[in-house]
Coordinates of C-alpha atoms in Angstrom, one line a residue:
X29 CA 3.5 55.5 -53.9
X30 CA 5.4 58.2 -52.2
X31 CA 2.9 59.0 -50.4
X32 CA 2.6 55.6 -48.9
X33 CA 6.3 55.7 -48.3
X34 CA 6.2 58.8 -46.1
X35 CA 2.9 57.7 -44.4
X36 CA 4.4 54.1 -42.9
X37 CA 7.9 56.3 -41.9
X38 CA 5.9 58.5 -40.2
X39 CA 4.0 55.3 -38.4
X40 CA 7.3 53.7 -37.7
X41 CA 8.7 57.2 -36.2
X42 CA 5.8 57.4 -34.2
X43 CA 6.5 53.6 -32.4
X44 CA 10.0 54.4 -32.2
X45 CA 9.5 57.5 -30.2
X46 CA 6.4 55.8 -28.4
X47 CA 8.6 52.8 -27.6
X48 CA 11.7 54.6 -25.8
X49 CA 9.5 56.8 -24.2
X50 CA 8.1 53.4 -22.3
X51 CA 11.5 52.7 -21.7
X52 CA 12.7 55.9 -20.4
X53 CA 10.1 56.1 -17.5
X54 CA 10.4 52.6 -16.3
X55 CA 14.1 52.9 -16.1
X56 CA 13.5 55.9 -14.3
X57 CA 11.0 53.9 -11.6
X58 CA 13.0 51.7 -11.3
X59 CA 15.4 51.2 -8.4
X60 CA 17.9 49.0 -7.8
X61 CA 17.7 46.7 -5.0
X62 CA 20.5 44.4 -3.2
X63 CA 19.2 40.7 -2.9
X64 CA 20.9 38.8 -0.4
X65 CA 21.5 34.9 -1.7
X66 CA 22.8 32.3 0.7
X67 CA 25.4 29.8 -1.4
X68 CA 27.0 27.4 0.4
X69 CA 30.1 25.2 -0.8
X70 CA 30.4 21.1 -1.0
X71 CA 32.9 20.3 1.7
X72 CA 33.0 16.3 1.8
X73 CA 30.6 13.6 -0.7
X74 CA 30.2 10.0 0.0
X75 CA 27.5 7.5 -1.3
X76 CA 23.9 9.5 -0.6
X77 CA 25.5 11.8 2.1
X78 CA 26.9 15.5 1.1
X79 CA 28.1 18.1 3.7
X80 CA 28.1 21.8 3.2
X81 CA 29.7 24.7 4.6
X82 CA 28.5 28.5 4.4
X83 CA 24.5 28.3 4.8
X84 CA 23.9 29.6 8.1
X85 CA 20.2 30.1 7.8
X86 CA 18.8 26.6 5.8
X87 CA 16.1 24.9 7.8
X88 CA 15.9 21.3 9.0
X89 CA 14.1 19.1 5.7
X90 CA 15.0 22.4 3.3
X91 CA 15.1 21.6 0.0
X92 CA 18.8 22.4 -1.3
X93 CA 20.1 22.4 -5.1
X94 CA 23.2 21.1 -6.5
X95 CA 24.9 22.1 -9.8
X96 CA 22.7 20.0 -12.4
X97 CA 19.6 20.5 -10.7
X98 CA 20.3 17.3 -8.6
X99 CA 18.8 18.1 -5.2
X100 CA 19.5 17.3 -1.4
X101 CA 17.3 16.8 1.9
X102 CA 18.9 19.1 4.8
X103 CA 18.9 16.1 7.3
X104 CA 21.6 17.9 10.3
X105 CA 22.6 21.2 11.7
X106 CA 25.8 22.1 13.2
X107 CA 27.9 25.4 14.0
X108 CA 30.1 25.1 10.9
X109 CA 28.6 23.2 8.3
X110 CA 25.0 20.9 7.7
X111 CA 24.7 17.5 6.5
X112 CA 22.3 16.9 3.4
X113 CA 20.6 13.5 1.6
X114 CA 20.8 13.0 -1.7
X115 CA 17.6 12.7 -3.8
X116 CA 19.4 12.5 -7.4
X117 CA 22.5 10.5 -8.3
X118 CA 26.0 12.5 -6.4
X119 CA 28.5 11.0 -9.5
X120 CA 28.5 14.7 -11.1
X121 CA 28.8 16.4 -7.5
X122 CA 32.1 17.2 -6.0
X123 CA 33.6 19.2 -3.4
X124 CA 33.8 22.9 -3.8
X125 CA 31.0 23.0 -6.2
X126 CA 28.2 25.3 -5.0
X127 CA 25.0 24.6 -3.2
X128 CA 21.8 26.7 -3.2
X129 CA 18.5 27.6 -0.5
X130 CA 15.4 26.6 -2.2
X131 CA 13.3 28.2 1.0
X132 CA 11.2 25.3 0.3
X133 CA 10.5 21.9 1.5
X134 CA 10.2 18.6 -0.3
X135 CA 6.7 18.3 -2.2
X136 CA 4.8 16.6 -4.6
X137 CA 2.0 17.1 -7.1
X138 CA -1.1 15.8 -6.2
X139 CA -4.9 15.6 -7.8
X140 CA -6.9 13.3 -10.7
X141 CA -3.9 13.6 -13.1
X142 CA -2.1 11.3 -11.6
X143 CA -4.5 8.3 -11.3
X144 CA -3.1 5.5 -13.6
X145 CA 0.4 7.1 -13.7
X146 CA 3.7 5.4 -13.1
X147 CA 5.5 8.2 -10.6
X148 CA 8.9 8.7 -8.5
X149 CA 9.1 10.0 -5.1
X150 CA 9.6 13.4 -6.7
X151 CA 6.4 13.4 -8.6
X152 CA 8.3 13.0 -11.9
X153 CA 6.7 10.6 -14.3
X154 CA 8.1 7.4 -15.1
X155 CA 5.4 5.6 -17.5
X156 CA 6.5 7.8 -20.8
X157 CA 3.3 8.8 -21.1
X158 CA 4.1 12.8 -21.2
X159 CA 4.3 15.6 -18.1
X160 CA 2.0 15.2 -15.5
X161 CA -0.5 18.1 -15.8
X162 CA -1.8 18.5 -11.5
X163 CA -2.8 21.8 -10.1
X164 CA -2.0 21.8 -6.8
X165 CA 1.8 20.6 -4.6
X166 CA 2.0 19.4 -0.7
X167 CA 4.6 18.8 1.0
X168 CA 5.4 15.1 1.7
X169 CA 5.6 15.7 5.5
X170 CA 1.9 16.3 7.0
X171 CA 0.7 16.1 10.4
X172 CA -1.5 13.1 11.3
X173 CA -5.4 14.0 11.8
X174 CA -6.4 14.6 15.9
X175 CA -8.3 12.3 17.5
X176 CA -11.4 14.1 17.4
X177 CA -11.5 14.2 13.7
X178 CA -11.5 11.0 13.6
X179 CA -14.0 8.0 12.9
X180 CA -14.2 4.3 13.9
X181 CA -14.1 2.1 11.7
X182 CA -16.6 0.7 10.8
X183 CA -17.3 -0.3 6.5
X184 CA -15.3 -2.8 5.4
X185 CA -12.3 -3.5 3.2
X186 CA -13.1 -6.4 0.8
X187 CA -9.8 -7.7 -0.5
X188 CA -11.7 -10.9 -2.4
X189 CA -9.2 -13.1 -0.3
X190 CA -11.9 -15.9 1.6
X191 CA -9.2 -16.2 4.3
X192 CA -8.9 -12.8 5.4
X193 CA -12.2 -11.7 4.4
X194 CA -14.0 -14.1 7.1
X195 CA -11.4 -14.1 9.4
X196 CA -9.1 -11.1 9.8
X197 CA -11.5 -8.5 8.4
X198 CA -9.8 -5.4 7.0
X199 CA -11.7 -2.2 7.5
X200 CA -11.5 1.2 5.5
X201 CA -9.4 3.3 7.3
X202 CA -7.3 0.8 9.0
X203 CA -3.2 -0.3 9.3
X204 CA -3.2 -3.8 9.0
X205 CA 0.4 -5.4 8.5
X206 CA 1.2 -8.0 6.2
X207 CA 4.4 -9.6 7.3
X208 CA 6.5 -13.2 6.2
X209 CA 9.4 -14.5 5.0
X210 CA 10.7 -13.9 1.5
X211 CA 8.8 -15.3 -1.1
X212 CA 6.1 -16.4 0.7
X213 CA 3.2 -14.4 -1.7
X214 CA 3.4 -11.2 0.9
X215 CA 3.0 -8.9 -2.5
X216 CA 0.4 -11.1 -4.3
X217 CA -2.1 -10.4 -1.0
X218 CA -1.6 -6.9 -1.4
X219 CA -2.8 -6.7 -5.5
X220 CA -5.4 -8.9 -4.9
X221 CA -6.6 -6.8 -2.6
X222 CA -5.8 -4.0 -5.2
X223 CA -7.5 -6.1 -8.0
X224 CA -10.6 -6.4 -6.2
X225 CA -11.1 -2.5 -5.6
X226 CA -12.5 -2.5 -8.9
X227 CA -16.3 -0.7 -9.4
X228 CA -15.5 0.1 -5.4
X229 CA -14.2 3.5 -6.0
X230 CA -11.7 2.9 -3.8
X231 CA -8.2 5.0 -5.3
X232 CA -5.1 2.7 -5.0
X233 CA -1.4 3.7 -4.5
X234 CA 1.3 1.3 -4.7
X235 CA 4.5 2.3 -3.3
X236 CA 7.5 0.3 -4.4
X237 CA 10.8 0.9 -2.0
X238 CA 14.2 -0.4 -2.7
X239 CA 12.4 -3.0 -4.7
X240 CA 14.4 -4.3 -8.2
X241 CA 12.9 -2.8 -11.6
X242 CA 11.9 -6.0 -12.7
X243 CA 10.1 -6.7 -9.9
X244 CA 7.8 -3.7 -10.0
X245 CA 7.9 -3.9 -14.3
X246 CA 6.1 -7.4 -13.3
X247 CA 3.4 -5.6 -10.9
X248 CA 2.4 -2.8 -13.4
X249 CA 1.9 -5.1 -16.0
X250 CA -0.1 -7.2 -13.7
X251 CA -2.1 -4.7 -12.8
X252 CA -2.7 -3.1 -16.3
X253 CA -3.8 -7.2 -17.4
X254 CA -6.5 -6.6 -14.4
X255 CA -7.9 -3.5 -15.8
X256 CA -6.3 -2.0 -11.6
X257 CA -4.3 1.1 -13.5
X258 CA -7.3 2.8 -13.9
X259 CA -8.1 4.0 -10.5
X260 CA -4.2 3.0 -9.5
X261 CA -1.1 5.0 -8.5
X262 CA 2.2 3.2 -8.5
X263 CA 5.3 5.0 -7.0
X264 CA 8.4 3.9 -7.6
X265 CA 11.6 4.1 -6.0
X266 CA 13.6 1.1 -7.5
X267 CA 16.7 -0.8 -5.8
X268 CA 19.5 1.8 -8.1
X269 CA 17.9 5.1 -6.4
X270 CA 19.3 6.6 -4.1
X271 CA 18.8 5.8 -0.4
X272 CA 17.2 9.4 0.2
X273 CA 14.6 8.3 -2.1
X274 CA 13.4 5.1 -0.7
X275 CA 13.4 7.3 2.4
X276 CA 11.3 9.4 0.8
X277 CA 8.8 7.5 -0.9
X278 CA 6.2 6.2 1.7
X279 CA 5.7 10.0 3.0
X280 CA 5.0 11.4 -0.8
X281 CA 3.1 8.7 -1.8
X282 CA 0.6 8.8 1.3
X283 CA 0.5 13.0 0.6
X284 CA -0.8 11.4 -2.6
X285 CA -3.0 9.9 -1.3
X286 CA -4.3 12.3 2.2
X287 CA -5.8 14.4 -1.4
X288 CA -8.5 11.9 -2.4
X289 CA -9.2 11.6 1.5
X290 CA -9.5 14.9 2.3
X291 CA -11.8 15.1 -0.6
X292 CA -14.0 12.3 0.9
X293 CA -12.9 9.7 -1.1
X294 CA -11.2 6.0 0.0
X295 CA -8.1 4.9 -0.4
X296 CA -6.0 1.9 -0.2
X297 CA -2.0 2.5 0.2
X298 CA 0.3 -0.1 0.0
X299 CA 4.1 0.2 1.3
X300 CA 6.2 -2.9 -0.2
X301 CA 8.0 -3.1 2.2
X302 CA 8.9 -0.8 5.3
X303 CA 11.7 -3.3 6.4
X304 CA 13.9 -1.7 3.4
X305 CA 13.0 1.4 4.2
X306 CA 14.0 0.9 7.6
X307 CA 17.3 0.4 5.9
X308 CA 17.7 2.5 3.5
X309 CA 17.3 4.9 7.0
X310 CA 19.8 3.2 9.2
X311 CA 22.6 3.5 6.0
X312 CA 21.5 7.0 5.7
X313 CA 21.9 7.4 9.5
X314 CA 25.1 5.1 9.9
X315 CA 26.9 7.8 6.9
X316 CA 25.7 10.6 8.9
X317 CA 27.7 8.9 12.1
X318 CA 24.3 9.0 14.4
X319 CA 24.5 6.9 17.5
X320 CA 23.6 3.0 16.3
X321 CA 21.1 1.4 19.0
X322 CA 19.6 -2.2 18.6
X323 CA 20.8 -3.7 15.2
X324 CA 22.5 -1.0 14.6
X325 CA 19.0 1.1 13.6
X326 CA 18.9 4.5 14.8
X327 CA 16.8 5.4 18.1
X328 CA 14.0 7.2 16.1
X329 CA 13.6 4.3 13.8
X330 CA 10.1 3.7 15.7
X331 CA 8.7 7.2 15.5
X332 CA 9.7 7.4 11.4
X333 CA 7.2 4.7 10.8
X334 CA 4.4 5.6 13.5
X335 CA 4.3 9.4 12.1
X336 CA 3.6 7.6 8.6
X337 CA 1.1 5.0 9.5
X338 CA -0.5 7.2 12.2
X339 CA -1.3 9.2 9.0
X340 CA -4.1 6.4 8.0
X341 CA -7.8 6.7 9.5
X342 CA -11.0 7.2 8.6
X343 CA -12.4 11.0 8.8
X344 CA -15.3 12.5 10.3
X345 CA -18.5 12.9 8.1
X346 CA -18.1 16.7 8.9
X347 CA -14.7 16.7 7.4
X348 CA -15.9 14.9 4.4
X349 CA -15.6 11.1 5.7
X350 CA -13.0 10.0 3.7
X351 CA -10.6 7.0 4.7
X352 CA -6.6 6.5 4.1
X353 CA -6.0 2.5 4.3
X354 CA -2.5 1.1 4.4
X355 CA -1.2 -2.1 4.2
X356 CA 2.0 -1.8 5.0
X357 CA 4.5 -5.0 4.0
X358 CA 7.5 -6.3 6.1
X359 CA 10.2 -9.0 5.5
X360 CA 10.7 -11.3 8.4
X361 CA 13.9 -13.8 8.2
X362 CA 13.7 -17.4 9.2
X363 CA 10.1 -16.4 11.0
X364 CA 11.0 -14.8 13.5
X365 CA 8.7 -12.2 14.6
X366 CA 10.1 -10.4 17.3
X367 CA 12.8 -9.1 15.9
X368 CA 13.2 -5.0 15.7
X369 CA 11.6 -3.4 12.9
X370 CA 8.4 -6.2 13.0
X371 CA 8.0 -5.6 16.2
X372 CA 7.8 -1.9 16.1
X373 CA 5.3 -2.6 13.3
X374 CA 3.1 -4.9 15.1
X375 CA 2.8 -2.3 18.0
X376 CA 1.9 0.1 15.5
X377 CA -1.0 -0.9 13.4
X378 CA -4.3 -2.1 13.7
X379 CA -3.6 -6.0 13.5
X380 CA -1.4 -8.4 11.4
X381 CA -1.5 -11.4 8.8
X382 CA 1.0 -13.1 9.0
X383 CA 2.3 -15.8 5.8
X384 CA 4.1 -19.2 6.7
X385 CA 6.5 -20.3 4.6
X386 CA 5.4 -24.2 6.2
X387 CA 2.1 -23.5 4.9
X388 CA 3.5 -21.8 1.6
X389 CA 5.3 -25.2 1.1
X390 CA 2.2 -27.5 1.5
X391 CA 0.6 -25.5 -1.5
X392 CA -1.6 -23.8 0.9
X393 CA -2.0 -20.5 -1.0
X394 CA -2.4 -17.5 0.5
X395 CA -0.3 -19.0 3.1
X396 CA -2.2 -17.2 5.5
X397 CA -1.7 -18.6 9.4
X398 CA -4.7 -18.2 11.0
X399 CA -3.2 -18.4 14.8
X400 CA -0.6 -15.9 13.9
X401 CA -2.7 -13.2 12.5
X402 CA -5.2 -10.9 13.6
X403 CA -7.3 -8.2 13.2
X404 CA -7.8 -5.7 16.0
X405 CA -11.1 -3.9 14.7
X406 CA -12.6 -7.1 13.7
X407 CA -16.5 -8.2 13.4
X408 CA -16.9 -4.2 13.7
X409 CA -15.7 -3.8 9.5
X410 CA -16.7 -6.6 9.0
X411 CA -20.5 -7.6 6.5
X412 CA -23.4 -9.3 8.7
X413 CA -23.2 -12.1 6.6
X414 CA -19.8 -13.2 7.3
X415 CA -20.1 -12.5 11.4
X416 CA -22.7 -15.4 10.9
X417 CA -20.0 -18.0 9.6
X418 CA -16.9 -16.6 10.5
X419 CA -17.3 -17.3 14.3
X420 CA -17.7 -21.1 13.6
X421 CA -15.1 -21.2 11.2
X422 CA -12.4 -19.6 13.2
X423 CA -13.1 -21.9 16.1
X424 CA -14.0 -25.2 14.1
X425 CA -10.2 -24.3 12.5
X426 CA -8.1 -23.2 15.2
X427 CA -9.5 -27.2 16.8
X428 CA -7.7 -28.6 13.9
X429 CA -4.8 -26.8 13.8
X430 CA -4.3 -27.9 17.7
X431 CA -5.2 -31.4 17.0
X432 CA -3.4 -32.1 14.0
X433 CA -0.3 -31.4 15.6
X434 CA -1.0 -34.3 18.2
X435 CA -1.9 -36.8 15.5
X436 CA 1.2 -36.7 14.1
X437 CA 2.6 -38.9 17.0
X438 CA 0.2 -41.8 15.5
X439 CA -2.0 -42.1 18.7
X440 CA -5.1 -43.6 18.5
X441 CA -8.1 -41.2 18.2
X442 CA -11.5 -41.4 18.8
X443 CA -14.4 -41.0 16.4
X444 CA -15.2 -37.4 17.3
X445 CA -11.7 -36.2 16.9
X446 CA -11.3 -37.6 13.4
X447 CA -14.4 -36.3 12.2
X448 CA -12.9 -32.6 13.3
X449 CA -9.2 -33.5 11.9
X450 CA -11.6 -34.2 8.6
X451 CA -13.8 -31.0 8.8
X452 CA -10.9 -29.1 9.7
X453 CA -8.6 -30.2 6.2
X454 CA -12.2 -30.0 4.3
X455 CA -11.8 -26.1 5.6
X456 CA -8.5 -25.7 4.7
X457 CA -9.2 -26.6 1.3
X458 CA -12.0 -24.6 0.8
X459 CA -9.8 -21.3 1.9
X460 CA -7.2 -22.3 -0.6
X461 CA -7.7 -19.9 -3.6
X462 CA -5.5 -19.1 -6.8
X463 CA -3.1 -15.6 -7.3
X464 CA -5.6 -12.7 -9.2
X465 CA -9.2 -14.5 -8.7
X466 CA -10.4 -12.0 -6.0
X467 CA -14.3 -13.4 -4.8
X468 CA -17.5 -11.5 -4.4
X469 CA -19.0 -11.4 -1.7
X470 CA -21.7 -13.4 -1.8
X471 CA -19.6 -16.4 -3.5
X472 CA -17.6 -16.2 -0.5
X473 CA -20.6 -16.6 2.0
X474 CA -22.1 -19.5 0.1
X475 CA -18.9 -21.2 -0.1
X476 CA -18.3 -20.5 3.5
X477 CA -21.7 -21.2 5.1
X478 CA -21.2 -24.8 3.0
X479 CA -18.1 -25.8 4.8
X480 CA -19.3 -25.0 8.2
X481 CA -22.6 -26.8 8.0
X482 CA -20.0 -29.9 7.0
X483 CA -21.4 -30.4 3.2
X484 CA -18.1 -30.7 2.1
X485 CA -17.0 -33.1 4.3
X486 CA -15.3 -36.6 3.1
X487 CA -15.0 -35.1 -0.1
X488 CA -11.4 -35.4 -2.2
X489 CA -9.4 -32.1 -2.3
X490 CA -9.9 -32.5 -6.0
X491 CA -13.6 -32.7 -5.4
X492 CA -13.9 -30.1 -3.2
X493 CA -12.1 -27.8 -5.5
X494 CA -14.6 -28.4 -8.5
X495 CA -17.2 -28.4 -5.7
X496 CA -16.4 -24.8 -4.5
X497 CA -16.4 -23.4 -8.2
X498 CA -19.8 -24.9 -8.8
X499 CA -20.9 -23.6 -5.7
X500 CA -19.7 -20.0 -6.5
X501 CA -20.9 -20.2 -10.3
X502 CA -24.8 -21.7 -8.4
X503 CA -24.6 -18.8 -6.1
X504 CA -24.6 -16.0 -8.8
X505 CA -26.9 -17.7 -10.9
X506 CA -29.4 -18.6 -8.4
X507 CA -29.6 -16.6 -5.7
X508 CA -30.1 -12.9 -6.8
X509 CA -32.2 -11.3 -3.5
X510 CA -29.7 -13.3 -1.2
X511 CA -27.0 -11.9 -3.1
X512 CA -28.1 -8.5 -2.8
X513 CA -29.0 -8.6 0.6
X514 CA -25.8 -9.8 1.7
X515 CA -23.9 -7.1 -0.2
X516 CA -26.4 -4.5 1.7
X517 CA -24.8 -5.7 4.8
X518 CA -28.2 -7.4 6.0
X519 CA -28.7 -10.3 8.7
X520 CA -28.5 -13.7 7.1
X521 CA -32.1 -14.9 8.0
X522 CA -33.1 -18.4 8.2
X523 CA -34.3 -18.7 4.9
X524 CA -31.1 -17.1 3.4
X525 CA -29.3 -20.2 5.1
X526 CA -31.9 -22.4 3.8
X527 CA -31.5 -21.0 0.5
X528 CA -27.8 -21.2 0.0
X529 CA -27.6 -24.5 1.8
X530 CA -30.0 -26.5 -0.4
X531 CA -28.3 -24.7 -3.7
X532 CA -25.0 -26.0 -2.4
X533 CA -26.2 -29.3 -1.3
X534 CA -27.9 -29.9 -4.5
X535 CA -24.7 -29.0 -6.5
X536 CA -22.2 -31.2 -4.7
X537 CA -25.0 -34.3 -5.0
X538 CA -25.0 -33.5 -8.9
X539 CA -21.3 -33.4 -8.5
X540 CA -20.9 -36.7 -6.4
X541 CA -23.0 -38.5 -9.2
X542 CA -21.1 -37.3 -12.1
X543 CA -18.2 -39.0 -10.2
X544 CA -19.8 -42.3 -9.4
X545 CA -21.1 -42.6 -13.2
X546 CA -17.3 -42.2 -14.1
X547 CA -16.0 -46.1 -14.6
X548 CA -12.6 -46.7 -13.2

């Protein structure tokens, strides 16, 4: 036992004397070196606004820190001191507390892990569902593609919605603006068209600005009830952040979504809405005493949005051929469209659909005003199948519109202008359609095609809503190769038309019998 004893002394003597000799020859290597550390010092806080004094070297955007880890966007640069955002809340931050270079810019995580994840403009989860495990960071401010690596656009965007479907065609890759007054279903548009991405492999990100808690509580749960979260990304920057994060937002949630793009996949971005991000920018601008032009926005207030929607387009096969589309919200008050901000947007993207509140009134849902919106890529993203009804339709509706506003003085009219006032209500029933009940394709066209060859005509609303559901329930039972053909982006041939005609015509008969068996 002895033995033993002196053996594991020996042992231990031996990793004693091994250990400082380790020790010895590293603090002989080693040579102390002076590091040079800028710190700055808090000279004056207000709401979202900080100013600093004694960081002669920080960079324009720089990422600063604040005691508490709360962290600042360097926004000016003068001689004596810099003015900095706020990304965190300022109630902990006061003057003379001490400010630190990062060397860094703002960025974000990006990658797989965070499909399905409920995010803030900092990357930092939101959902409770754990750390967000992504491999790679970019930095929320990325040049737009050139021109030349760019594609037209040309495969289109379904969004389930009949109205904008066959009539202002939304194509992958493009900026198409959907703009209204409040509460006219602006948001609903925008997840249905999220909805109906499902089995498309289109990725989704949802950015939420300035918007209240409850409000974007009520959209995750929709979208989770839709089975959407699984391919979705929802960023949120609610109404009690700061105004440095809704600034923020749109630019880290499309490096979100540049990723999947760049990797050659779609995606559909959604900004709700840029009009309070134009705001939370002019407060941010009016703290930092910029010079107020038109409505007291600041004179770059059109280049922040362009260099973020410019940022959407569809990529060359050699660079992969992925697409970025965004469709980007705005809040118009009392319809007026040319005032700043939905101006500047309108000049921006690619086209517009615009939602009347008249129309929302009348229970015409999506309130969608055909005259008022477009789509500037059109019949080019647009299926075969729809060119060959949508032309009809468009013109057969924008009739009525003109001549229902003359009958309203109670002339007389003559035969052929009621029989288009008629057609032209038959049409706007058939393009009403209920909140989350996107449309295949293919039940659109039959639909469609129906109410431009005038089957629907004289028909009850009532009737021509059971009418339209039996039509789209005939369609999918019935008419498999037309189906499929129509989804391949094929011609409509004249036995296609045939086809879906006689299916329709034979389920509104059946439909008009069951009615006139019905005793009073």
């Amino acid at each position: 036992m002895t033995q033993a004893m002196d053996t594991n002394n020996r042992q231990l003597t031996d990793a004693l004397t091994n250990a400082f000799s380790v020790m010895d020859q590293a603090l002989e290597s080693h040579r102390a070196e002076p590091k040079a550390e800028e710190i700055g010092i808090v000279t004056y806080v207000s709401k979202s606004i900080v100013r600093v004094s004694g960081l002669p070297h920080v960079g324009v955007e720089e990422l600063i820190r604040f005691p508490g880890d709360a962290r600042g966007i360097v926004f000016d640069l003068a001689s004596e001191e810099i003015t900095a955002v706020l990304l965190d809340e300022q109630a902990k931050i006061e003057a003379g507390d001490e400010v630190r270079r990062t060397g860094q810019v703002i960025s974000v995580p990006v990658g797989e892990a965070l499909i399905g994840r409920v995010v803030d403009p900092l990357g930092r989860p939101l959902d409770g569902l754990g750390p967000i495990t992504a491999t790679d960071r970019r930095s929320i401010e990325q040049e737009s593609p050139a021109i030349m690596d760019r594609s037209p656009v040309t495969v289109p965007l379904q969004t389930g919605i009949r109205a904008i479907d066959a009539l202002i065609p939304i194509g992958r890759g493009q900026r198409e603006l959907i703009l209204g007054d409040r509460q006219t279903g602006k948001t609903a548009v925008a997840l249905d068209t999220i909805i109906n991405q499902k089995d498309s492999g289109v990725i989704c990100i949802y950015c939420a600005i300035a918007l209240e808690t409850s409000v974007v509580v009520k959209v995750i749960e929709d979208l989770r009830t839709y089975k959407a979260m699984d391919y979705t990304i929802v960023m949120m920057a609610a109404s009690e952040n700061s105004a440095g994060m809704h600034y923020v937002a749109p630019y880290a949630a499309t490096t979100m979504g540049e990723y999947f793009m760049e990797k050659g996949r779609d995606v559909l971005i959604v900004y709700d809405d840029l009009s309070r991000h134009a705001r939370a920018y002019r407060e941010i601008s009016l703290l930092m005493r910029r010079p107020p032009a038109r409505e007291a926005y600041p004179g770059d207030i059109f280049y922040i949005h362009s260099r973020l929607l410019e940022r959407a387009t569809h990529l060359r096969e050699e660079l992969g051929g992925g697409s970025l589309t965004a469709l980007p919200i705005v809040e118009t008050e009392s319809q007026n469209l040319s005032a700043y901000i939905p101006t500047n947007l309108i000049s921006i993207t690619d086209g517009q659909i615009y939602l009347s509140p008249k129309l929302f009134q009348e229970g015409v849902l999506p309130a969608v005003d055909v005259g008022k919106s477009v789509s500037r890529v059109g019949g080019k993203a647009q299926l075969a199948a729809y060119r060959a009804v949508a032309g009809d339709l468009h013109l057969s509706y924008s009739q009525f519109e003109e001549l229902e506003t003359f009958s309203r003085f109670g002339t007389r009219l003559d035969e052929n202008t009621r029989k288009t006032l008629e057609h032209g209500r038959c049409i706007r029933e058939v393009l009403k359609q209920s909140r989350y009940q996107p449309l295949p394709v293919h039940e659109q066209i039959a639909v469609l095609l129906a109410a431009t060859e005038g089957l629907l005509d004289g028909l009850s609303p009532g009737l021509i809503a059971e009418a339209k559901k039996a039509i789209e329930r005939a369609a999918t039972e019935r008419l498999g190769d037309v189906n499929r053909r129509i989804r391949a982006g094929e011609k409509l041939t004249d036995e296609d038309r045939k086809a879906i005609l006689d299916t329709a015509g034979e389920v509104i008969r059946s439909l008009t019998e069951q009615k006139s068996d019905v005793k009073p």
